PDB file of C-alpha atoms and ligand atoms in Angstrom:
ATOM      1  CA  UNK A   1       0.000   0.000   0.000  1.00  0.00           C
ATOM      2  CA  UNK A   2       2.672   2.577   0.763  1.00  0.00           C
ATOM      3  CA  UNK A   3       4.608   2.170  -2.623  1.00  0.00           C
ATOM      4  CA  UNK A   4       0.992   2.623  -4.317  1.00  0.00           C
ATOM      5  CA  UNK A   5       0.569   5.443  -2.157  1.00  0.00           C
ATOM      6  CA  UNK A   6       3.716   7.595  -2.804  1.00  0.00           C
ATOM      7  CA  UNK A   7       2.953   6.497  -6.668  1.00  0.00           C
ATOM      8  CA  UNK A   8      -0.438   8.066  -6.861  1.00  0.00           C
ATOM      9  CA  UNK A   9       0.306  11.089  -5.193  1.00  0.00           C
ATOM     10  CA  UNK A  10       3.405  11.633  -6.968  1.00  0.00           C
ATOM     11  CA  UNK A  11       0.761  11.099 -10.053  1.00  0.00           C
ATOM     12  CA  UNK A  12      -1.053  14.134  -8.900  1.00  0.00           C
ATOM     13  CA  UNK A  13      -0.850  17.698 -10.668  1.00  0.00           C
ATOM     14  CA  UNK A  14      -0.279  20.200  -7.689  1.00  0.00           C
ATOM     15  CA  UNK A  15      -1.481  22.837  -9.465  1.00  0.00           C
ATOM     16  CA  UNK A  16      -4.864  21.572 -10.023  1.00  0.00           C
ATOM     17  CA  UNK A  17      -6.154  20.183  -6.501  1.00  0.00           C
ATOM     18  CA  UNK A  18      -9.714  20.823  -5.767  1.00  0.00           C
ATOM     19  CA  UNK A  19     -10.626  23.403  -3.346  1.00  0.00           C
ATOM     20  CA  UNK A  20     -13.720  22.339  -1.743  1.00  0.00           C
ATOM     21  CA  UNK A  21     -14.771  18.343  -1.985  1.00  0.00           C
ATOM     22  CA  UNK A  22     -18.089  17.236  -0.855  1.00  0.00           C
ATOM     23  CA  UNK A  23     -18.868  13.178  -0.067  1.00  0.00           C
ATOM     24  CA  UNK A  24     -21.832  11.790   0.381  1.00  0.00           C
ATOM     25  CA  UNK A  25     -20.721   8.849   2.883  1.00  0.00           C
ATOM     26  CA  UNK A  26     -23.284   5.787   1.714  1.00  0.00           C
ATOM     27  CA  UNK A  27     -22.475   2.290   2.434  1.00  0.00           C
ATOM     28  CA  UNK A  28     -22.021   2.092   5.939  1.00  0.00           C
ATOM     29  CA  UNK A  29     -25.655  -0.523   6.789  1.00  0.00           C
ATOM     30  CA  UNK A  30     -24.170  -2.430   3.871  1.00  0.00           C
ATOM     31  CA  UNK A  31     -21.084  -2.711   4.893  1.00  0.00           C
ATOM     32  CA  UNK A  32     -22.138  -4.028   8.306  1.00  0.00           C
ATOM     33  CA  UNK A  33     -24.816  -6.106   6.491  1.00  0.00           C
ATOM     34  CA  UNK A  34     -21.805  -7.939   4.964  1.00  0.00           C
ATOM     35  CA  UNK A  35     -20.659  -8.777   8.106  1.00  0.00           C
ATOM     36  CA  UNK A  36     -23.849  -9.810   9.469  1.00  0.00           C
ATOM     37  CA  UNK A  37     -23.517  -7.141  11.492  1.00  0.00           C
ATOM     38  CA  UNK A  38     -26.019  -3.939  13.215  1.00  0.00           C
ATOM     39  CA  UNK A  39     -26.628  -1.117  11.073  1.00  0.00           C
ATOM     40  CA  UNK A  40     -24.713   0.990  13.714  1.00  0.00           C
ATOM     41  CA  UNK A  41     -21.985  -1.088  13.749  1.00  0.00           C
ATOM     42  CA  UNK A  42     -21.395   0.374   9.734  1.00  0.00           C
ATOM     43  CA  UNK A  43     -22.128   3.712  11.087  1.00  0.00           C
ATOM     44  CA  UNK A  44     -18.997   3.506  13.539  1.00  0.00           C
ATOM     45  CA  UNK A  45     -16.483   2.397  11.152  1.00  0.00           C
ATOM     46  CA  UNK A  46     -17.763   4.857   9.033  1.00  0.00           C
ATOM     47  CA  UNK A  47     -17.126   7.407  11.527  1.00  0.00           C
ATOM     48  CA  UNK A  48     -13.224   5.860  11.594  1.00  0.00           C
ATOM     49  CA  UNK A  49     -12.841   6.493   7.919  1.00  0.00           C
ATOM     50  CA  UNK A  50     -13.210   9.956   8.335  1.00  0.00           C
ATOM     51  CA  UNK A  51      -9.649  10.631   9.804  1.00  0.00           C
ATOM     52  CA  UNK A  52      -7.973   9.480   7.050  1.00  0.00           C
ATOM     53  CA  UNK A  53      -9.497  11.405   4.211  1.00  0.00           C
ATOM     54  CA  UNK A  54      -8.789  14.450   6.540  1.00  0.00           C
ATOM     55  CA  UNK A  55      -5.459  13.252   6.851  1.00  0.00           C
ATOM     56  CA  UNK A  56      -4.710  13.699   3.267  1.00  0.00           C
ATOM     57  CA  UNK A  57      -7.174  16.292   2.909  1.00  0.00           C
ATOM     58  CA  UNK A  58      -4.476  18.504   4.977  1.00  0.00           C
ATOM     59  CA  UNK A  59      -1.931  16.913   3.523  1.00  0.00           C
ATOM     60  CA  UNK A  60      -3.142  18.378   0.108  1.00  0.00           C
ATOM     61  CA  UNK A  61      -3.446  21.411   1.156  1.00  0.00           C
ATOM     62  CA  UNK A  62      -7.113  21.210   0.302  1.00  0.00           C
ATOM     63  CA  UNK A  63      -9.474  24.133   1.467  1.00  0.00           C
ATOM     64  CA  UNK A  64     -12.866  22.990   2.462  1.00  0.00           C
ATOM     65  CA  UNK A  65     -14.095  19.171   3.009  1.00  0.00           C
ATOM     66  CA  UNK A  66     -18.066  18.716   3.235  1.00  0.00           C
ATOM     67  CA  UNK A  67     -18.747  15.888   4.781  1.00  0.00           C
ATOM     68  CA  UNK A  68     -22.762  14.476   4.389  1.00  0.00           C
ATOM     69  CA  UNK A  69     -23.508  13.202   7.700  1.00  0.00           C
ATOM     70  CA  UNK A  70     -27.200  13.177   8.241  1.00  0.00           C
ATOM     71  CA  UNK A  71     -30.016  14.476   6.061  1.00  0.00           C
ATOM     72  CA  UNK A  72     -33.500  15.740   6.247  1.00  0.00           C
ATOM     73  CA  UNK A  73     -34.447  12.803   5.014  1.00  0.00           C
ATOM     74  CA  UNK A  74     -32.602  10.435   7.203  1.00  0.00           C
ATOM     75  CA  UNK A  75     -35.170  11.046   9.753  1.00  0.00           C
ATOM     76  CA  UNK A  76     -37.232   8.729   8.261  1.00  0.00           C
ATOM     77  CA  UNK A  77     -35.012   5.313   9.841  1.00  0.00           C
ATOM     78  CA  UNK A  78     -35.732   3.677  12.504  1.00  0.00           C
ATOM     79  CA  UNK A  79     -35.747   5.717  15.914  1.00  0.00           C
ATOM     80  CA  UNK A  80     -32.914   3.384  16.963  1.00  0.00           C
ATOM     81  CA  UNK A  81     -30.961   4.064  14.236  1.00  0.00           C
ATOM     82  CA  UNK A  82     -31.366   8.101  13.785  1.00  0.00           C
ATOM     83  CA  UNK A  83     -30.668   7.983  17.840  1.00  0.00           C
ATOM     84  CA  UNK A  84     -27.576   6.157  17.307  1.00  0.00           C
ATOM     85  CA  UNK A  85     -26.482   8.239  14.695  1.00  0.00           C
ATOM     86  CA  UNK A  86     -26.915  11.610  17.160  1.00  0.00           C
ATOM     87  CA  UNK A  87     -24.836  10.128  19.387  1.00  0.00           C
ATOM     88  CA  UNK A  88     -22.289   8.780  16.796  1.00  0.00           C
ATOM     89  CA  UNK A  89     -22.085  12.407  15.631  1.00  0.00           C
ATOM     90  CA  UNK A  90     -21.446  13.601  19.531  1.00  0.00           C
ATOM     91  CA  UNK A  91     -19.038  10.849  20.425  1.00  0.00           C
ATOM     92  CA  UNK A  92     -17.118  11.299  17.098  1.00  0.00           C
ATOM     93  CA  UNK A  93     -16.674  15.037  17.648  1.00  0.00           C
ATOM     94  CA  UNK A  94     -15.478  14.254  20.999  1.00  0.00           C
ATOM     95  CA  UNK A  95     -12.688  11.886  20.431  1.00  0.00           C
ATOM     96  CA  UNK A  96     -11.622  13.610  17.213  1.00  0.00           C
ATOM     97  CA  UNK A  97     -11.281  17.258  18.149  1.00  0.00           C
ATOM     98  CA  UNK A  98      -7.742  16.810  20.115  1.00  0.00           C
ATOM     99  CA  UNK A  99      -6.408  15.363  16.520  1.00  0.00           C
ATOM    100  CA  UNK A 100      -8.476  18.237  14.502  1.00  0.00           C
ATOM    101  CA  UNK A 101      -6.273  20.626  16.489  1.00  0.00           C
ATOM    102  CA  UNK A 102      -3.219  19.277  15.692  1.00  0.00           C
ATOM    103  CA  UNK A 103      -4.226  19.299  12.313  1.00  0.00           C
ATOM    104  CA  UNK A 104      -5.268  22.870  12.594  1.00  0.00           C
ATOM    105  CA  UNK A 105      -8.793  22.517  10.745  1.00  0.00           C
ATOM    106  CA  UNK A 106     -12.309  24.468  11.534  1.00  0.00           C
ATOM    107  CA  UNK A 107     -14.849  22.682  12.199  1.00  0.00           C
ATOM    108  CA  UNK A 108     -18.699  23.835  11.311  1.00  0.00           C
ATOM    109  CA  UNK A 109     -21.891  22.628  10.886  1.00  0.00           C
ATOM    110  CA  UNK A 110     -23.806  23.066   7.615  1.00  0.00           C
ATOM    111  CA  UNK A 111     -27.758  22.326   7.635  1.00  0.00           C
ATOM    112  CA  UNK A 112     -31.030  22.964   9.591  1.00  0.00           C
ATOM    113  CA  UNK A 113     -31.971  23.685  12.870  1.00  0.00           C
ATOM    114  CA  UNK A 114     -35.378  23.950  12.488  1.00  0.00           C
ATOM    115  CA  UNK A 115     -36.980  21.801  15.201  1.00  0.00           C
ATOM    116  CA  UNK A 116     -33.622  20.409  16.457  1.00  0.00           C
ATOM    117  CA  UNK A 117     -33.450  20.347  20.199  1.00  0.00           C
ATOM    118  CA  UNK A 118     -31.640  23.028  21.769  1.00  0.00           C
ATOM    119  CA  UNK A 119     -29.580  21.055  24.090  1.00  0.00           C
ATOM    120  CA  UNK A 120     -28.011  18.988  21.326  1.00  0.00           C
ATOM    121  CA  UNK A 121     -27.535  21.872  19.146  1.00  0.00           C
ATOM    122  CA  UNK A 122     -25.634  23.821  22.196  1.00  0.00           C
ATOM    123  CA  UNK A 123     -23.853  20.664  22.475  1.00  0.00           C
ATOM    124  CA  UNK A 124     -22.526  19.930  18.615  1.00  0.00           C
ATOM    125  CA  UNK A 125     -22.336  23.789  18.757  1.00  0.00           C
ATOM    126  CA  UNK A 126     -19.952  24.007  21.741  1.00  0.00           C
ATOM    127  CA  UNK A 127     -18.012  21.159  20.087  1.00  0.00           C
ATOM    128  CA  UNK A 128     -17.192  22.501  17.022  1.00  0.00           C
ATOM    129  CA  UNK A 129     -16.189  25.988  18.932  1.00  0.00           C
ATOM    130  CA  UNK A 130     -13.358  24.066  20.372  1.00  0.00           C
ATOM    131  CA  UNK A 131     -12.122  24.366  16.915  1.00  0.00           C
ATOM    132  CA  UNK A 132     -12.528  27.929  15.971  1.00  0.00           C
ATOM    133  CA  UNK A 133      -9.219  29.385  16.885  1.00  0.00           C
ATOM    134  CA  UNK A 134      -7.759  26.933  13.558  1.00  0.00           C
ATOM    135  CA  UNK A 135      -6.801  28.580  10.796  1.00  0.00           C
ATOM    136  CA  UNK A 136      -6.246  25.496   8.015  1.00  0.00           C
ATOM    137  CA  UNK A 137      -8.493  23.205   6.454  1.00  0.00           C
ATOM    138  CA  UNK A 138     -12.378  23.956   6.667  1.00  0.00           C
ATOM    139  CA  UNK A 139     -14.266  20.703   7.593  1.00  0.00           C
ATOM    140  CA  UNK A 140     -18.011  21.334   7.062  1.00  0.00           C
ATOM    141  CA  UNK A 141     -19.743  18.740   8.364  1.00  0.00           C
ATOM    142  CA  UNK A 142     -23.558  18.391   6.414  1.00  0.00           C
ATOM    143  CA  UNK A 143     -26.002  17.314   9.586  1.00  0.00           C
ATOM    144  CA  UNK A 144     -29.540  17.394   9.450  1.00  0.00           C
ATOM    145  CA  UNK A 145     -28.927  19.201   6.132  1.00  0.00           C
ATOM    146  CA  UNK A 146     -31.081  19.192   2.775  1.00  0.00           C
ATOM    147  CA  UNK A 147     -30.140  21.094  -0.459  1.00  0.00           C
ATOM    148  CA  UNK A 148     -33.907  22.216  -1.153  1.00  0.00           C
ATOM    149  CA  UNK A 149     -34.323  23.154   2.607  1.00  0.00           C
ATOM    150  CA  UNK A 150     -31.178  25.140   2.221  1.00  0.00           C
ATOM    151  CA  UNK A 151     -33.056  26.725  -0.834  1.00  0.00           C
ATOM    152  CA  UNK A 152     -36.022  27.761   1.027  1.00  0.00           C
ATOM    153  CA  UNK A 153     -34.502  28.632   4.284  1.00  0.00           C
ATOM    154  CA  UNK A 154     -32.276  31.376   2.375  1.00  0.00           C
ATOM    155  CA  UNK A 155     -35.567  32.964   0.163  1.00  0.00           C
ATOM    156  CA  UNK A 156     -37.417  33.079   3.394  1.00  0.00           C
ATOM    157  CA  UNK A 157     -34.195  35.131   5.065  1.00  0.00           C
ATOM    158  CA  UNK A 158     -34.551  37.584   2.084  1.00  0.00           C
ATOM    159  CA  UNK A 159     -35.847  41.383   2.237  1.00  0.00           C
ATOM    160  CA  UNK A 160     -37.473  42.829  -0.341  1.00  0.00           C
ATOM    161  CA  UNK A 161     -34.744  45.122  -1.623  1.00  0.00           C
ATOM    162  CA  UNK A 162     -32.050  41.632  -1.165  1.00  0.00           C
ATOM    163  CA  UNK A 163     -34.910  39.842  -3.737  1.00  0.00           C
ATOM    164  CA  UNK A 164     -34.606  42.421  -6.361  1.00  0.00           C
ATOM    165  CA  UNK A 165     -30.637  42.589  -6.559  1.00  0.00           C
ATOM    166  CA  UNK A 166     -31.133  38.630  -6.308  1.00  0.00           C
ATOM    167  CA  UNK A 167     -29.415  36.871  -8.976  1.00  0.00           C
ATOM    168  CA  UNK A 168     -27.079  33.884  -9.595  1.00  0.00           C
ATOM    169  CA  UNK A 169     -24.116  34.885  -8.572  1.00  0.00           C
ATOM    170  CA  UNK A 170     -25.055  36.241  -5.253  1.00  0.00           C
ATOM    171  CA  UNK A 171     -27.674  33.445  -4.370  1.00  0.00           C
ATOM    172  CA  UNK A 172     -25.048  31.305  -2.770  1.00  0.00           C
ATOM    173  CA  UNK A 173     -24.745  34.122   0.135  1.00  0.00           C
ATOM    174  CA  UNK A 174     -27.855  33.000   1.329  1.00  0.00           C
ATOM    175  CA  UNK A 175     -27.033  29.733   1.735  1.00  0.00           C
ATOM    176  CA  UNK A 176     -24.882  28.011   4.580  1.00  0.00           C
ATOM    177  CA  UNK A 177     -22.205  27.984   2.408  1.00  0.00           C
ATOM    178  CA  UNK A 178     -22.036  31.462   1.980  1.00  0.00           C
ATOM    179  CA  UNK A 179     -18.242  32.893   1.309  1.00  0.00           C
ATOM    180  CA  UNK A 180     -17.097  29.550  -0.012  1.00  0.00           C
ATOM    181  CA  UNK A 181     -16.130  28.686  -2.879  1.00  0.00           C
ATOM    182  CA  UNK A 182     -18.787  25.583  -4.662  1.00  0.00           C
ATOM    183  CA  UNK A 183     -17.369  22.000  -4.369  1.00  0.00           C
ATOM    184  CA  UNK A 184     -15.542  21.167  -7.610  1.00  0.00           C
ATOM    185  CA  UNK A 185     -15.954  17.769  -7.157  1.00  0.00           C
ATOM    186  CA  UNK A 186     -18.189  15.576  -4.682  1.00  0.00           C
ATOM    187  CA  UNK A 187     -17.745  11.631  -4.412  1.00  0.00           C
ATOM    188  CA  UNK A 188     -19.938   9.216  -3.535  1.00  0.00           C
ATOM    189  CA  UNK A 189     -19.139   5.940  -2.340  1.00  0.00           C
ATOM    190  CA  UNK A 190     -21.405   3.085  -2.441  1.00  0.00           C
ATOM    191  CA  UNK A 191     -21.643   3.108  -6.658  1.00  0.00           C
ATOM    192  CA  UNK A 192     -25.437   5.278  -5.921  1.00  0.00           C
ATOM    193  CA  UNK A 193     -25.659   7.387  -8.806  1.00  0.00           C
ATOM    194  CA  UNK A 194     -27.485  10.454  -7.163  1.00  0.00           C
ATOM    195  CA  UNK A 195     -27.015  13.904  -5.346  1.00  0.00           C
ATOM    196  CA  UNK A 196     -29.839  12.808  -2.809  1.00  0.00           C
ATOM    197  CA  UNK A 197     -30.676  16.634  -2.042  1.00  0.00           C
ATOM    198  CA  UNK A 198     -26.582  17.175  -1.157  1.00  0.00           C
ATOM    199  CA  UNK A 199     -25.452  20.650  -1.864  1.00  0.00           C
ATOM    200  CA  UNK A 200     -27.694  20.796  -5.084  1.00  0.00           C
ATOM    201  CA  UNK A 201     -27.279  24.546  -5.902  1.00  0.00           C
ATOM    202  CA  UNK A 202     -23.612  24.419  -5.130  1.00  0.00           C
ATOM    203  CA  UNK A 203     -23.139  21.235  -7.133  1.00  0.00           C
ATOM    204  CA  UNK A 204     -24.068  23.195 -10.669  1.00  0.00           C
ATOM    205  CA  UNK A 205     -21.059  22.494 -12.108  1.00  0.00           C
ATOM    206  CA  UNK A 206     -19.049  19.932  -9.836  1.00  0.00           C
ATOM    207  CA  UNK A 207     -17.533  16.896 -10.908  1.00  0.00           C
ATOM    208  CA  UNK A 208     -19.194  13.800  -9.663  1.00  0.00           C
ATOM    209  CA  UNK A 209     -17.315  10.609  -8.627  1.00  0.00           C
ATOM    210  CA  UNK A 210     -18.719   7.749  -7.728  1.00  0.00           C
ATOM    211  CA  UNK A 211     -17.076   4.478  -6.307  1.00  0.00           C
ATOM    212  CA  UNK A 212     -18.472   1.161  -5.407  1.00  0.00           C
ATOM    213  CA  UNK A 213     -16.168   1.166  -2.368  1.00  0.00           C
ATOM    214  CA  UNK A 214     -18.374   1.588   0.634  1.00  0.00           C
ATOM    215  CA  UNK A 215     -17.573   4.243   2.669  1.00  0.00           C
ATOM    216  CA  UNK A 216     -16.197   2.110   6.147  1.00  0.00           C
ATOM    217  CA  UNK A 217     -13.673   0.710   3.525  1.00  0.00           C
ATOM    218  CA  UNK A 218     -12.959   4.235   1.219  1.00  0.00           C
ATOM    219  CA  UNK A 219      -9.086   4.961   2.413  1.00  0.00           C
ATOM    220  CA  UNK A 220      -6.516   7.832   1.562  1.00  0.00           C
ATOM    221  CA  UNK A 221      -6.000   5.273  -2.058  1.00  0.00           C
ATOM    222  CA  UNK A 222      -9.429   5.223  -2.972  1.00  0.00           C
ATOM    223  CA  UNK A 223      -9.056   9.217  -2.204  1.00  0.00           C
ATOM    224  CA  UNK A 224      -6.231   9.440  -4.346  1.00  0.00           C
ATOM    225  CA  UNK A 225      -7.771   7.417  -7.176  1.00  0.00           C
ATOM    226  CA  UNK A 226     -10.990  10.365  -6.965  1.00  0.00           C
ATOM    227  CA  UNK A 227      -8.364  13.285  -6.922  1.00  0.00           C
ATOM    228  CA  UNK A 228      -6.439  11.936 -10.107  1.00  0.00           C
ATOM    229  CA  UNK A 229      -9.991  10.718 -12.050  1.00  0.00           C
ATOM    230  CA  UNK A 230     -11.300  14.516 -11.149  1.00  0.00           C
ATOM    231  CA  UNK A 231      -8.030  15.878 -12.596  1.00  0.00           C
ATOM    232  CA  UNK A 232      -8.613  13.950 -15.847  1.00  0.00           C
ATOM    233  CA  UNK A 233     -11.734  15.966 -16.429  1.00  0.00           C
ATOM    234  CA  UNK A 234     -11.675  18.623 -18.991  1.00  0.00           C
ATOM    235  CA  UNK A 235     -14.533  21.366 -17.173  1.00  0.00           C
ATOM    236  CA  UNK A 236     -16.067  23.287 -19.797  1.00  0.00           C
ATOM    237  CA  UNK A 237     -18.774  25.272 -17.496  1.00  0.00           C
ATOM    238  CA  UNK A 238     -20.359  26.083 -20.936  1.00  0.00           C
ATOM    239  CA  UNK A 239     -17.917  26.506 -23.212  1.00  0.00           C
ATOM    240  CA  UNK A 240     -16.509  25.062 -25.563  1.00  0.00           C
ATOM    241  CA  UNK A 241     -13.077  24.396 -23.745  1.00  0.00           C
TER     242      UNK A 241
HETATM  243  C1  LIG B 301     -24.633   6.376   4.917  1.00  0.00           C
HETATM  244  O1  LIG B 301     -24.763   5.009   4.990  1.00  0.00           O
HETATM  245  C2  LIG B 301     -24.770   7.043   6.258  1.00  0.00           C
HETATM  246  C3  LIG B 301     -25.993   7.806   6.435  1.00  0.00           C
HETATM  247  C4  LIG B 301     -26.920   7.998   5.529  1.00  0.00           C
HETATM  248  C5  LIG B 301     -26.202   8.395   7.740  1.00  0.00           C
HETATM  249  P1  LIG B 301     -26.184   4.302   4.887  1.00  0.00           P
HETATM  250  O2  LIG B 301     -26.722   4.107   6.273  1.00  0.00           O
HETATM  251  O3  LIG B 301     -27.086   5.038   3.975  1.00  0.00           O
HETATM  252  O4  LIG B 301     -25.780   2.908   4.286  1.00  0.00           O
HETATM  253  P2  LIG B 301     -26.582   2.060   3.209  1.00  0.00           P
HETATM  254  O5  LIG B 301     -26.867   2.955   2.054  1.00  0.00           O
HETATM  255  O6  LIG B 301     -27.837   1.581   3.889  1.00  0.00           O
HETATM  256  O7  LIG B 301     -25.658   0.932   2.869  1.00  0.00           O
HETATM  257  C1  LIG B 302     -27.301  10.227   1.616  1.00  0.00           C
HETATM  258  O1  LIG B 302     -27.346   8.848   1.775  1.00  0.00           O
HETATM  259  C2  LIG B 302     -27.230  10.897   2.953  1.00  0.00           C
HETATM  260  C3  LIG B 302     -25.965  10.772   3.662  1.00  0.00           C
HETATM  261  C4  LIG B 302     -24.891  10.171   3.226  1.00  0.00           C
HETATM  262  C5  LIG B 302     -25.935  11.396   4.959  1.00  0.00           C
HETATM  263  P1  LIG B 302     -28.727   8.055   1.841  1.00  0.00           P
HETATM  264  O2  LIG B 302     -28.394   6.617   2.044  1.00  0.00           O
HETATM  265  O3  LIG B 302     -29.621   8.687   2.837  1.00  0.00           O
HETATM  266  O4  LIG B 302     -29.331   8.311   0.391  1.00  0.00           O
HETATM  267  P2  LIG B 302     -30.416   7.510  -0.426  1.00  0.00           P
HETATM  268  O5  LIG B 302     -31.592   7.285   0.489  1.00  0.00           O
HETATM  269  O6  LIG B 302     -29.798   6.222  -0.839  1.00  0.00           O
HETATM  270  O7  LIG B 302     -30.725   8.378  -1.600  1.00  0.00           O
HETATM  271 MG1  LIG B 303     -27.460   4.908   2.013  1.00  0.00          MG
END
């Protein structure tokens, strides 16, 4: 794995790494359906495969990760599941944020909080604020987010005068995003071909990458292999290139 690994990166074109990469993280129940295991069991290793794509996320020099954690449609599993995955989210933050230091990244929370409850929003809050004094990489992670929520969320913060100036361009201050750049490529794992309502005004004109690899087993090689497909892409936004 190491030779591989020095190979691919040295592959890489410096000069054209992506500066924000959203992932949709699917695979993890069938993961731990493979090993005739609990849903949540996926979940957790999941939450392990994380560090590594940060890893070489910093290493990269990237700018912004999004990381799709929990949508507004997730809600929809089984109680035991969506309260397993609140805690996941809690319990990952918590062991993690000593090593997010070290790595110097900011960590924030992109979605809803429409009907959350106030003590676990303090608390994911008050978590990610033990981050804020980084200056590198920008970890955004997606939680109880939806793209067309996002949508209506930002029209309903509008004033009249804000609508009439409103136009593409300045849309995407609206949004929770606002002041960052739009991913330029997002992967999926789990070979799903679809955006399931991830970042879908940001994703206009991103790249999309998707690999059967399910997330639990998606590893700083399977990252590499994204980074060097997405630089093989001719982006045209357009034009005619
Ligand atoms: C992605 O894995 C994690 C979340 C949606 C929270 P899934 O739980 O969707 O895994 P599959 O798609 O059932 O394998
Ligand atoms: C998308 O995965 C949401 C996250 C990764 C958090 P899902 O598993 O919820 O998507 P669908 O249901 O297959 O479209
Ligand atoms: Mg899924």
């Amino acid at each position: 794995m190491a030779k591989d690994y020095k190979q691919l990166i040295k592959n890489l074109d410096p000069a054209k790494i992506p500066q924000h990469i959203g992932i949709i993280m699917d695979g993890n129940g069938r993961w731990a359906k493979k090993r005739m295991q609990p849903r949540l069991f996926g979940h957790r290793a999941g939450a392990k495969a994380i560090r590594k794509v940060v890893e070489l996320g910093v290493e990269l020099k990237l700018k912004i990760i999004t990381f799709y954690a929990f949508s507004t449609e997730n809600w929809t599993r089984p109680a035991d599941e969506v309260n397993g995955l609140l805690k996941l989210l809690i319990e990952y933050l918590t062991d993690e944020i000593p090593e997010l230091n070290a790595q110097n990244i900011f960590v924030d929370f992109i979605g809803s909080e429409a009907g959350l409850d106030e003590d676990y929003l303090a608390t994911i809050h008050s978590l990610a604020a033990q981050t804020h004094q980084n200056t590198g990489m920008k970890v955004n992670i997606a939680f109880n987010y939806g793209g067309r929520l996002e949508i209506i969320e930002a029209i309903k913060k509008l004033k009249p005068d804000e609508i009439e100036k409103l136009n593409p361009d300045n849309f995407g201050d609206y949004l929770y995003t606002a002041g960052q750049p739009d991913p330029d490529l997002i992967i999926r794992t789990s070979g799903e071909y679809r955006l399931s309502n991830f970042l879908i005004w940001q994703a206009a004109y991103s790249e999309i990458y998707i690999t059967d690899t399910l997330w639990p087993d998606f590893d700083k090689i399977a990252f590499l292999n994204a980074l060097l497909d997405f630089q093989s892409r001719k982006r045209r936004f357009g034009g005619i290139g």
